[in-house]
């Protein structure tokens, strides 16, 4: 106070940041964690986010750890890196992805980023022209909506169809697109759906995008984490049909999200992205942003080249077992139903039947009370675009998973409508 008057300051809250962060997965989970009852000795069961690295059974492989140590001790990666990433790492990523692609990548098609989230920021910023719009999946990953909001890029939702294994509603894509539509996003394997798209469906996606004159942004951060009947097909297989920008990282397949290394790939054999200036815009963004730690980049060739198939098989086996446990135990909880057994990623979507519950208003109320009463965290579906659904993460230790699902069953029994 000065002379009885409140001091006026020239700074204050940035509403775009506070409101935008509230709709991200992290923002919602922080809200739920604040509702945990921390006065007892009941361990929190996190059925809420795709980071199983805290569980010993999901520890990354020794080859990846050794690669980090070797990179650090070499003293060769203590300097700044080029804004697009160091050449050996970019070449290693291109070689790794080329195992599954007919149109081969070169290092110049690879841009290293601070995890897959920065790759999302790059591509959405590049596409954020005045009046432009982009098509996003519902349910999806809310970071896309948050960044679109910050960049003033209009987004329009197309539905994923649970009765068809969460496939893209291609009819809706054609109805939503107009002359200002720049791109559509697909997430495969699916977050939050646990789906894995067939080759035939992805081919139809590519053909639809070509017809509309838009590019496809393929979020493949869960690439190769497929454990059902449908094998993983990278969207880049169809780059001769339509330009593809692929986003990925080592975070999920190697279970190291804290290492913060990802990539953006231009699958562009006809040089359409180059000729339209998209490639130059990507480089322009990276010239203004931070880079992944150079010593992490330096470890990438050894990580990608030396990891043994047995490690990947172990992770796939754990996820398959966890998906099976979840699918069976959810059948024993009357208030939630799963339309499709998950075939990939680390998640499943389940529908909440509020008519069977006595004092639960919606999915957010369900999750808040579950956190408080059972110390179990589940993501409300509204956070991913599906009100009165839940996203359950099954990528945790199997015993903890069973415990968490039993707690949800107990929660239901405590809130079930009396007949």
XYZ file of C-alpha atoms in Angstrom:
419
model
C 0.000 0.000 0.000
C 1.254 3.505 -0.847
C -0.546 6.523 0.633
C -3.569 4.320 1.323
C -3.762 3.124 -2.278
C -2.943 -0.362 -3.561
C 0.217 -0.452 -5.653
C -0.407 -1.043 -9.377
C 1.995 -3.461 -11.055
C 2.625 -3.716 -14.779
C 2.523 -7.504 -14.903
C -0.038 -10.207 -14.201
C -1.435 -13.577 -15.112
C -1.275 -14.898 -18.673
C -4.768 -16.335 -19.050
C -3.857 -18.267 -22.193
C -1.254 -20.258 -20.258
C -3.284 -20.916 -17.112
C -6.422 -21.956 -18.999
C -4.472 -23.930 -21.604
C -2.504 -25.973 -19.075
C -5.674 -26.856 -17.184
C -6.919 -29.024 -20.069
C -3.731 -31.056 -20.461
C -3.352 -34.514 -18.947
C -0.831 -33.129 -16.479
C -3.191 -30.347 -15.448
C -6.061 -32.765 -14.760
C -3.809 -35.243 -12.945
C -2.445 -32.487 -10.707
C -6.035 -31.661 -9.754
C -6.757 -35.307 -8.934
C -3.539 -35.751 -6.946
C -4.509 -32.794 -4.765
C -7.583 -34.816 -3.761
C -5.590 -37.821 -2.527
C -6.017 -38.746 1.117
C -2.387 -38.632 2.255
C -3.087 -39.077 5.956
C -3.166 -42.870 5.842
C -0.647 -45.451 4.701
C -2.505 -46.610 1.583
C -0.252 -46.489 -1.482
C -1.530 -44.491 -4.455
C -2.249 -46.627 -7.541
C -1.610 -44.555 -10.703
C -3.962 -45.881 -13.403
C -3.672 -42.521 -15.063
C -0.589 -41.762 -17.172
C 1.716 -43.481 -19.630
C 4.906 -43.632 -17.588
C 5.577 -47.060 -16.082
C 9.288 -46.344 -15.578
C 8.911 -46.266 -11.778
C 8.061 -49.990 -11.736
C 11.100 -52.318 -11.753
C 9.491 -54.715 -14.234
C 9.386 -51.885 -16.791
C 12.986 -50.746 -16.320
C 14.687 -49.832 -19.576
C 17.321 -52.077 -21.124
C 20.963 -52.103 -20.031
C 22.038 -51.227 -23.590
C 20.214 -47.899 -23.334
C 21.724 -47.123 -19.936
C 25.204 -48.070 -21.146
C 24.772 -45.842 -24.194
C 24.085 -42.833 -21.961
C 27.119 -43.579 -19.809
C 29.334 -44.040 -22.882
C 28.100 -40.768 -24.373
C 28.818 -38.861 -21.165
C 32.248 -40.362 -20.598
C 33.342 -39.846 -24.197
C 33.389 -36.061 -23.614
C 32.356 -35.762 -27.259
C 28.885 -34.353 -26.590
C 29.379 -31.466 -24.194
C 28.790 -28.712 -26.746
C 25.705 -27.166 -28.271
C 24.139 -29.254 -31.008
C 22.898 -28.074 -34.416
C 19.285 -26.925 -34.101
C 18.042 -29.902 -36.143
C 20.083 -32.392 -34.091
C 23.512 -33.966 -34.461
C 24.078 -35.901 -37.670
C 24.926 -39.342 -36.182
C 21.677 -39.341 -34.189
C 19.579 -38.191 -37.147
C 21.122 -40.882 -39.341
C 20.449 -43.515 -36.665
C 16.792 -42.491 -36.396
C 16.412 -42.574 -40.191
C 17.960 -46.058 -40.312
C 15.733 -47.261 -37.474
C 12.540 -46.030 -39.160
C 13.625 -47.242 -42.605
C 13.247 -50.833 -41.416
C 9.496 -50.419 -41.954
C 9.320 -47.943 -44.863
C 9.307 -48.467 -48.641
C 10.320 -44.842 -49.344
C 13.590 -44.494 -47.456
C 14.428 -41.556 -45.237
C 17.723 -39.689 -45.134
C 19.125 -37.741 -42.169
C 17.791 -34.474 -43.616
C 14.252 -35.817 -43.115
C 14.851 -36.124 -39.357
C 14.570 -33.299 -36.803
C 15.362 -34.092 -33.170
C 13.112 -32.579 -30.517
C 12.692 -32.353 -26.757
C 10.432 -35.381 -26.600
C 7.373 -35.885 -28.743
C 5.606 -32.955 -27.087
C 8.008 -30.445 -28.651
C 7.485 -32.156 -32.008
C 3.746 -31.453 -31.559
C 4.521 -27.805 -30.811
C 6.719 -27.543 -33.906
C 4.204 -28.901 -36.388
C 1.205 -27.016 -34.983
C 3.113 -23.740 -34.912
C 4.259 -24.259 -38.496
C 0.655 -24.805 -39.622
C -0.848 -21.920 -37.629
C -1.546 -19.488 -40.476
C -4.311 -16.859 -40.027
C -7.652 -18.534 -40.673
C -6.219 -22.053 -40.895
C -7.782 -25.053 -39.178
C -6.707 -28.579 -38.308
C -8.670 -31.794 -37.695
C -8.097 -33.569 -34.369
C -9.353 -36.959 -33.131
C -11.933 -37.305 -30.374
C -11.000 -38.904 -28.030
C -7.407 -37.773 -28.364
C -4.398 -36.308 -26.613
C -5.401 -32.886 -25.195
C -1.953 -31.361 -25.653
C -2.945 -30.784 -29.290
C -5.936 -28.658 -28.287
C -3.859 -26.753 -25.722
C -1.142 -25.829 -28.235
C -3.704 -24.966 -30.918
C -5.289 -22.577 -28.427
C -1.967 -20.893 -27.716
C -1.137 -20.607 -31.417
C -4.634 -19.403 -32.388
C -5.049 -22.371 -34.700
C -8.671 -23.445 -35.066
C -9.263 -27.132 -34.398
C -12.205 -29.261 -35.432
C -12.913 -32.686 -33.968
C -13.661 -35.856 -35.858
C -14.907 -38.847 -33.926
C -13.184 -42.176 -33.472
C -15.741 -44.974 -33.645
C -15.691 -47.369 -30.651
C -17.999 -49.813 -32.433
C -15.378 -50.108 -35.195
C -12.299 -50.499 -33.010
C -11.902 -46.718 -32.672
C -11.323 -46.237 -36.406
C -11.349 -42.725 -37.880
C -14.775 -41.542 -39.091
C -13.636 -40.759 -42.619
C -17.070 -39.436 -43.634
C -16.789 -36.859 -40.849
C -13.297 -35.892 -42.066
C -14.680 -34.985 -45.488
C -17.580 -33.052 -43.956
C -15.329 -31.061 -41.595
C -12.587 -30.083 -44.044
C -12.690 -26.901 -46.083
C -10.277 -24.785 -48.128
C -8.508 -23.601 -44.936
C -7.891 -27.089 -43.522
C -4.181 -27.858 -43.404
C -3.849 -31.288 -41.778
C -5.409 -34.107 -39.800
C -3.889 -35.880 -36.788
C -3.972 -39.618 -36.153
C -2.524 -41.296 -33.079
C -1.493 -44.885 -33.730
C -1.217 -46.983 -31.595
C -4.008 -45.088 -29.921
C -3.834 -42.807 -26.941
C -6.296 -42.983 -25.219
C -8.064 -45.801 -27.040
C -5.559 -48.677 -27.099
C -6.395 -49.265 -30.763
C -3.998 -50.314 -33.536
C -5.068 -49.387 -37.057
C -4.918 -51.891 -39.888
C -2.932 -51.311 -43.069
C -6.211 -51.071 -44.978
C -7.662 -48.377 -42.693
C -4.484 -46.286 -42.819
C -4.522 -46.545 -46.606
C -8.050 -45.105 -46.613
C -6.883 -42.308 -44.307
C -4.087 -41.471 -46.759
C -6.429 -41.511 -49.741
C -8.926 -39.255 -47.951
C -6.198 -36.777 -47.012
C -4.946 -36.721 -50.606
C -8.461 -36.070 -51.885
C -8.777 -33.121 -49.492
C -5.283 -31.767 -50.164
C -4.166 -31.950 -46.539
C -1.177 -33.595 -44.889
C -1.340 -36.285 -42.220
C 0.342 -35.782 -38.854
C 1.044 -39.285 -37.558
C 1.650 -39.358 -33.804
C 3.495 -42.654 -33.364
C 5.004 -42.108 -29.935
C 3.610 -45.565 -29.030
C 4.949 -47.062 -32.245
C 5.549 -50.836 -32.146
C 3.741 -51.195 -28.795
C 1.196 -53.512 -30.429
C 0.295 -56.808 -28.776
C -3.013 -57.875 -30.363
C -3.947 -59.367 -33.709
C -3.237 -56.199 -35.727
C 0.442 -55.444 -36.418
C 1.703 -51.864 -36.217
C 1.951 -50.136 -39.602
C 3.706 -46.739 -39.707
C 1.779 -44.055 -41.584
C 4.955 -43.238 -43.508
C 4.276 -46.346 -45.605
C 1.762 -44.180 -47.488
C 3.994 -41.152 -48.084
C 3.902 -41.688 -51.835
C 0.123 -41.054 -51.604
C 0.127 -37.993 -49.336
C 2.788 -36.045 -47.362
C 3.207 -37.430 -43.842
C 4.786 -35.765 -40.819
C 5.597 -38.454 -38.265
C 6.125 -37.649 -34.585
C 7.879 -40.126 -32.322
C 10.423 -40.712 -29.576
C 12.168 -43.359 -27.508
C 10.034 -42.414 -24.474
C 7.489 -45.212 -24.646
C 9.116 -48.141 -26.438
C 12.245 -47.831 -24.263
C 10.294 -46.652 -21.158
C 12.423 -43.517 -20.681
C 10.074 -40.488 -20.947
C 12.352 -38.471 -18.654
C 15.193 -38.550 -21.175
C 13.258 -36.078 -23.361
C 14.374 -37.097 -26.838
C 11.997 -37.309 -29.771
C 11.788 -36.609 -33.463
C 9.776 -35.042 -36.225
C 10.036 -36.808 -39.602
C 9.109 -35.464 -43.030
C 7.980 -38.464 -45.100
C 8.000 -36.551 -48.358
C 9.310 -38.504 -51.389
C 7.702 -36.019 -53.820
C 9.211 -32.961 -52.034
C 5.761 -31.414 -51.474
C 6.606 -30.290 -47.931
C 9.830 -28.764 -49.200
C 8.232 -26.980 -52.147
C 5.424 -25.513 -50.014
C 7.866 -24.097 -47.438
C 6.924 -26.441 -44.572
C 10.507 -27.726 -44.251
C 11.918 -24.196 -44.006
C 9.292 -23.315 -41.399
C 10.256 -26.366 -39.310
C 13.886 -25.265 -39.394
C 12.825 -21.731 -38.508
C 10.983 -22.910 -35.409
C 13.930 -25.033 -34.275
C 16.270 -22.073 -34.720
C 14.220 -20.297 -32.023
C 13.790 -23.178 -29.561
C 15.745 -25.345 -27.158
C 17.432 -28.589 -28.217
C 17.515 -32.032 -26.599
C 20.590 -32.497 -24.398
C 23.553 -33.198 -26.685
C 24.793 -36.174 -24.665
C 21.351 -37.804 -24.999
C 21.522 -37.246 -28.754
C 25.000 -38.763 -28.709
C 23.601 -41.937 -27.146
C 20.872 -42.443 -29.743
C 22.916 -44.490 -32.270
C 23.947 -47.039 -29.631
C 20.429 -47.169 -28.145
C 18.764 -47.830 -31.496
C 21.426 -50.222 -32.789
C 22.265 -52.244 -29.661
C 18.917 -52.867 -27.968
C 18.168 -56.586 -28.093
C 14.834 -57.921 -29.411
C 14.344 -59.717 -26.095
C 13.811 -56.385 -24.335
C 11.036 -55.376 -26.722
C 9.456 -58.831 -26.400
C 9.481 -58.511 -22.608
C 7.714 -55.131 -22.696
C 5.128 -56.388 -25.187
C 4.522 -59.419 -22.969
C 3.988 -57.236 -19.910
C 1.542 -54.988 -21.763
C -0.358 -57.948 -23.203
C -0.703 -59.489 -19.742
C -1.799 -56.162 -18.254
C -4.381 -55.586 -20.989
C -5.811 -59.039 -20.346
C -5.976 -58.462 -16.574
C -7.734 -55.130 -17.118
C -10.211 -56.467 -19.636
C -11.237 -59.359 -17.383
C -11.464 -57.395 -14.131
C -13.463 -54.566 -15.722
C -16.146 -57.127 -16.587
C -16.627 -57.503 -12.818
C -17.341 -53.772 -12.323
C -20.945 -53.139 -13.446
C -20.672 -49.342 -13.779
C -17.945 -49.398 -16.468
C -17.768 -51.214 -19.790
C -14.930 -51.557 -22.279
C -16.095 -51.635 -25.922
C -12.801 -53.021 -27.211
C -10.013 -54.993 -25.622
C -6.876 -52.868 -26.130
C -4.391 -54.025 -28.766
C -1.677 -51.400 -28.307
C -0.223 -48.436 -26.413
C -0.796 -48.381 -22.639
C -4.438 -47.316 -22.348
C -8.064 -48.303 -22.630
C -11.266 -46.288 -22.729
C -14.209 -47.465 -20.623
C -17.734 -46.072 -20.585
C -19.208 -44.946 -17.281
C -22.837 -45.867 -16.538
C -23.975 -43.160 -14.142
C -27.460 -44.676 -13.829
C -25.961 -47.400 -11.621
C -24.354 -44.890 -9.223
C -26.128 -43.032 -6.461
C -24.144 -39.881 -5.822
C -21.797 -39.431 -8.804
C -22.558 -36.495 -11.100
C -20.145 -37.187 -13.955
C -16.735 -38.622 -14.847
C -14.808 -35.838 -13.077
C -16.825 -36.346 -9.882
C -16.183 -40.109 -10.153
C -12.411 -39.597 -10.449
C -12.203 -37.003 -7.671
C -14.088 -39.216 -5.211
C -12.164 -42.324 -6.296
C -8.909 -40.482 -5.575
C -10.101 -39.338 -2.165
C -11.689 -42.602 -1.042
C -9.481 -45.233 -2.682
C -6.174 -43.424 -3.404
C -6.518 -44.551 -7.021
C -6.021 -42.188 -9.944
C -7.943 -42.600 -13.205
C -8.227 -39.944 -15.907
C -11.745 -38.583 -16.524
C -12.789 -38.986 -20.141
C -13.677 -35.321 -20.483
C -9.924 -34.610 -20.409
C -9.545 -36.516 -23.685
C -12.806 -35.363 -25.255
C -15.244 -38.061 -24.052
C -17.506 -36.963 -21.202
C -18.601 -39.747 -18.855
C -15.903 -42.099 -20.053
C -12.651 -42.960 -18.245
C -9.125 -43.533 -19.532
C -7.413 -46.329 -17.632
C -3.679 -46.933 -17.899
C -2.698 -50.583 -17.546
C 1.077 -50.100 -17.911
C 1.982 -50.644 -14.270
C 3.163 -53.577 -12.183
C 0.578 -56.399 -12.572
C -0.030 -56.716 -8.828
C -0.575 -52.956 -8.500
C -2.895 -53.070 -11.506
C -5.027 -55.801 -9.950
C -5.111 -53.867 -6.664
C -6.184 -50.656 -8.420
C -8.997 -52.363 -10.323
C -10.196 -54.037 -7.111
C -10.317 -50.595 -5.511
C -12.500 -49.330 -8.379
C -14.815 -52.300 -7.794
C -14.976 -51.456 -4.063
C -15.677 -47.824 -4.951
C -18.563 -48.934 -7.178
C -19.992 -51.119 -4.412
C -19.887 -48.162 -2.029
C -21.721 -45.883 -4.458
C -24.056 -48.341 -6.211
C -27.735 -47.411 -6.319
C -29.784 -49.398 -3.859
C -32.289 -51.637 -5.600
